[in-house]
Short mmCIF file of C-alpha atoms in Angstrom, two decimals:
data_model
loop_
_atom_site.label_atom_id
_atom_site.label_comp_id
_atom_site.label_asym_id
_atom_site.label_seq_id
_atom_site.Cartn_x
_atom_site.Cartn_y
_atom_site.Cartn_z
CA MET N 1 -110.79 -92.27 -124.29
CA ALA N 2 -112.25 -94.04 -121.27
CA SER N 3 -110.58 -94.56 -117.90
CA SER N 4 -111.60 -97.44 -115.62
CA SER N 5 -110.84 -95.42 -112.47
CA SER N 6 -113.05 -96.36 -109.52
CA CYS N 7 -112.89 -92.99 -107.75
CA ILE N 8 -110.76 -90.41 -109.58
CA VAL N 9 -113.05 -87.94 -111.31
CA PRO N 10 -112.08 -87.31 -114.96
CA SER N 11 -111.60 -83.56 -114.56
CA LEU N 12 -108.51 -84.29 -112.45
CA PHE N 13 -106.61 -85.94 -115.30
CA THR N 14 -108.15 -84.71 -118.55
CA GLU N 15 -108.21 -80.90 -118.21
CA GLU N 16 -104.94 -80.32 -120.08
CA LEU N 17 -105.59 -82.87 -122.83
CA ARG N 18 -106.11 -81.57 -126.37
CA HIS N 19 -109.16 -83.77 -126.94
CA ARG N 20 -110.54 -83.60 -123.43
CA SER N 21 -114.11 -83.43 -124.74
CA GLN N 22 -113.70 -87.06 -125.82
CA CYS N 23 -112.65 -88.33 -122.38
CA VAL N 24 -114.88 -90.12 -119.90
CA VAL N 25 -114.67 -92.61 -117.03
CA ALA N 26 -116.20 -96.04 -117.66
CA HIS N 27 -115.72 -97.89 -114.39
CA PRO N 28 -116.53 -101.64 -114.34
CA VAL N 29 -117.21 -103.54 -111.12
CA ASN N 30 -114.99 -106.39 -109.92
CA PRO N 31 -115.20 -109.11 -111.14
CA PRO N 32 -116.49 -107.57 -114.39
CA GLN N 33 -117.05 -110.91 -116.12
CA TYR N 34 -119.89 -111.61 -113.68
CA ILE N 35 -121.11 -108.15 -112.63
CA PRO N 36 -122.44 -106.13 -115.58
CA LEU N 37 -122.57 -102.67 -114.00
CA VAL N 38 -120.43 -99.93 -115.56
CA GLU N 39 -120.38 -96.38 -114.16
CA ILE N 40 -120.08 -93.69 -116.83
CA VAL N 41 -118.75 -90.42 -115.42
CA PRO N 42 -118.18 -87.41 -117.69
CA ALA N 43 -116.00 -84.41 -116.94
CA PRO N 44 -117.67 -80.98 -117.13
CA TRP N 45 -116.28 -80.64 -120.67
CA THR N 46 -117.06 -84.15 -121.94
CA ALA N 47 -119.20 -83.90 -125.08
CA PRO N 48 -122.74 -85.28 -124.56
CA GLU N 49 -122.43 -87.46 -127.67
CA ILE N 50 -119.37 -89.15 -126.13
CA VAL N 51 -121.39 -90.04 -123.05
CA SER N 52 -124.22 -91.33 -125.22
CA ARG N 53 -121.89 -93.39 -127.45
CA THR N 54 -120.15 -94.87 -124.41
CA ARG N 55 -123.47 -95.87 -122.90
CA GLN N 56 -124.64 -97.47 -126.16
CA LEU N 57 -121.34 -99.34 -126.46
CA MET N 58 -121.74 -100.76 -122.97
CA LEU N 59 -125.31 -101.84 -123.73
CA SER N 60 -124.23 -103.47 -126.99
CA ILE N 61 -121.78 -105.77 -125.19
CA GLY N 62 -124.25 -106.79 -122.51
CA GLN N 63 -123.20 -104.45 -119.72
CA ALA N 64 -125.56 -102.43 -117.49
CA PRO N 65 -124.39 -98.80 -117.61
CA VAL N 66 -125.38 -96.06 -115.20
CA THR N 67 -124.63 -92.46 -116.16
CA LEU N 68 -123.74 -89.77 -113.64
CA ASN N 69 -124.93 -86.30 -114.60
CA LYS N 70 -121.96 -84.71 -112.85
CA GLU N 71 -118.80 -85.64 -111.01
CA THR N 72 -119.02 -86.69 -107.37
CA ASN N 73 -116.47 -88.23 -105.03
CA GLY N 74 -116.87 -92.01 -105.02
CA PHE N 75 -119.15 -92.04 -108.07
CA LEU N 76 -122.44 -93.95 -107.55
CA LEU N 77 -121.60 -97.52 -106.57
CA ASN N 78 -118.97 -96.70 -103.97
CA ARG N 79 -121.08 -93.97 -102.39
CA LEU N 80 -123.80 -96.57 -101.80
CA GLN N 81 -121.29 -99.23 -100.78
CA TYR N 82 -119.38 -96.97 -98.40
CA ALA N 83 -122.60 -95.83 -96.71
CA LEU N 84 -123.42 -99.46 -95.95
CA ILE N 85 -119.88 -100.26 -94.80
CA MET N 86 -119.74 -97.20 -92.53
CA GLU N 87 -123.10 -97.96 -90.92
CA GLY N 88 -122.00 -101.54 -90.25
CA TRP N 89 -118.76 -100.15 -88.80
CA ARG N 90 -120.67 -97.83 -86.45
CA LEU N 91 -122.94 -100.65 -85.28
CA VAL N 92 -119.95 -102.83 -84.43
CA GLU N 93 -117.97 -99.98 -82.86
CA ASP N 94 -120.94 -98.93 -80.72
CA GLY N 95 -121.46 -102.49 -79.47
CA VAL N 96 -124.84 -102.95 -81.16
CA CYS N 97 -123.95 -106.19 -82.93
CA SER N 98 -121.08 -108.38 -84.10
CA PRO N 99 -119.28 -108.14 -87.45
CA GLU N 100 -120.71 -111.55 -88.35
CA ASP N 101 -124.26 -110.33 -87.77
CA VAL N 102 -123.71 -107.30 -90.00
CA ASP N 103 -122.67 -109.64 -92.81
CA THR N 104 -125.61 -111.97 -92.12
CA ALA N 105 -128.07 -109.05 -92.26
CA VAL N 106 -126.81 -108.24 -95.75
CA SER N 107 -126.14 -111.70 -97.21
CA GLN N 108 -129.32 -113.28 -95.82
CA GLY N 109 -131.50 -110.16 -95.87
CA LEU N 110 -130.93 -107.03 -97.92
CA GLY N 111 -128.63 -108.70 -100.43
CA LEU N 112 -131.19 -111.26 -101.51
CA ARG N 113 -133.72 -108.74 -102.77
CA TYR N 114 -131.11 -106.17 -103.81
CA SER N 115 -129.63 -108.77 -106.18
CA PHE N 116 -132.54 -108.21 -108.56
CA MET N 117 -134.09 -104.89 -107.59
CA GLY N 118 -132.82 -101.63 -106.18
CA PRO N 119 -133.82 -99.79 -103.00
CA PHE N 120 -136.30 -97.49 -104.72
CA GLU N 121 -138.18 -100.41 -106.28
CA VAL N 122 -138.15 -102.15 -102.89
CA MET N 123 -139.80 -99.03 -101.45
CA HIS N 124 -142.34 -99.05 -104.27
CA LEU N 125 -143.30 -102.69 -103.64
CA ASN N 126 -143.31 -102.50 -99.84
CA ALA N 127 -146.21 -100.04 -99.88
CA ALA N 128 -148.76 -98.72 -102.36
CA GLY N 129 -146.01 -96.96 -104.28
CA VAL N 130 -143.20 -94.64 -103.25
CA ASN N 131 -145.51 -91.81 -102.12
CA ASP N 132 -147.31 -94.16 -99.73
CA TYR N 133 -144.00 -95.59 -98.49
CA CYS N 134 -142.70 -92.12 -97.66
CA GLU N 135 -145.93 -91.20 -95.89
CA ARG N 136 -145.74 -94.36 -93.77
CA TYR N 137 -142.03 -94.65 -93.06
CA GLY N 138 -140.33 -91.42 -94.14
CA ALA N 139 -140.32 -89.69 -90.75
CA ASN N 140 -138.77 -92.68 -89.01
CA ILE N 141 -136.18 -93.15 -91.75
CA THR N 142 -135.16 -89.52 -91.36
CA LYS N 143 -134.98 -89.92 -87.57
CA VAL N 144 -132.75 -93.01 -87.87
CA CYS N 145 -130.52 -91.37 -90.48
CA GLU N 146 -129.99 -88.34 -88.24
CA THR N 147 -127.98 -90.70 -85.99
CA GLN N 148 -125.81 -91.85 -88.91
CA ALA N 149 -124.05 -88.60 -89.73
CA SER N 150 -120.69 -89.28 -88.06
CA ALA N 151 -117.95 -90.91 -90.12
CA ARG N 152 -115.56 -93.07 -88.11
CA ASP N 153 -111.83 -93.65 -88.46
CA MET N 154 -111.04 -97.10 -89.80
CA ALA N 155 -107.35 -97.98 -90.21
CA GLY N 156 -105.51 -98.91 -87.03
CA THR N 157 -108.59 -98.84 -84.78
CA ALA N 158 -109.88 -101.42 -82.33
CA THR N 159 -112.92 -101.84 -84.54
CA CYS N 160 -110.69 -102.65 -87.51
CA ALA N 161 -108.96 -105.32 -85.43
CA ALA N 162 -112.30 -106.75 -84.27
CA VAL N 163 -113.73 -106.91 -87.80
CA HIS N 164 -110.49 -108.38 -89.17
CA ASP N 165 -110.41 -111.07 -86.48
CA ALA N 166 -114.06 -111.94 -87.11
CA MET N 167 -113.49 -112.29 -90.84
CA CYS N 168 -110.32 -114.35 -90.29
CA ARG N 169 -112.25 -116.79 -88.12
CA GLN N 170 -114.48 -117.33 -91.14
CA THR N 171 -111.77 -117.16 -93.81
CA PRO N 172 -108.10 -117.07 -92.74
CA VAL N 173 -105.96 -114.75 -94.86
CA ASP N 174 -104.09 -117.68 -96.40
CA GLN N 175 -107.43 -119.04 -97.68
CA LEU N 176 -108.66 -115.84 -99.34
CA ALA N 177 -107.85 -117.09 -102.84
CA GLU N 178 -110.09 -120.12 -102.37
CA ARG N 179 -112.89 -117.95 -100.96
CA ARG N 180 -112.61 -115.55 -103.90
CA GLN N 181 -112.93 -118.53 -106.25
CA TRP N 182 -116.06 -119.65 -104.36
CA ARG N 183 -117.44 -116.10 -104.64
CA ASP N 184 -116.87 -116.03 -108.39
CA VAL N 185 -118.56 -119.40 -108.88
CA ARG N 186 -121.61 -118.16 -106.97
CA LEU N 187 -121.63 -114.86 -108.90
CA ALA N 188 -121.48 -116.78 -112.19
CA ALA N 189 -124.43 -118.92 -111.10
CA LEU N 190 -126.39 -115.83 -110.06
CA ALA N 191 -125.61 -114.06 -113.34
CA SER N 192 -126.76 -117.12 -115.29
CA HIS N 193 -129.95 -117.36 -113.23
CA LYS N 194 -130.76 -113.68 -113.78
CA GLN N 195 -130.19 -114.00 -117.52
CA GLU N 196 -132.49 -117.02 -117.72
CA GLU N 197 -135.21 -115.26 -115.72
CA GLU N 198 -134.90 -112.19 -117.94
CA LYS N 199 -135.38 -114.34 -121.02
CA LYS N 200 -138.49 -115.91 -119.48
CA SER N 201 -139.97 -112.51 -118.64
CA GLN N 202 -139.48 -111.37 -122.24
CA SER N 203 -141.00 -114.46 -123.84
#
């Protein structure tokens, strides 16, 4: 049995089940018809063969599974996503930049290369391998990240109002459905492009 929960670890709802060793989380990403990632999260008592079979099933239907070795709050995708959201939140709240510029930095910067390679491969390519990257930039990365430790409140804050207003200037709430449709069309085009490029690389 697989749950599509995006954040509830399986041990919280499978412990009392008779066949708990057959239970796992298989969390797809929205919209799943265009984003192939699926997070596979076992409980401490999930049988290894169940994890393996779930992963093979996802691969067989064209998905891109990632397997967590143990439970963690937020799984993998949301932990990465929330770290980015929170840092953008801090930058806006501390008056460093506007909400629009945070989105531009991602959509016109990080997002372009992260759409076809992850941060570790970016490190690898931006130097003579990961070891060289860490030698060159590791100390400064650590220094910057030491300033990122504080989580900020979100709901009901002035920063929330500022970010909301900025996003509404771009897309009013009553136009969100149209913007979501635009997003899905662009995601479909990107997915098609990536599939075509993958075929070329294998030929």
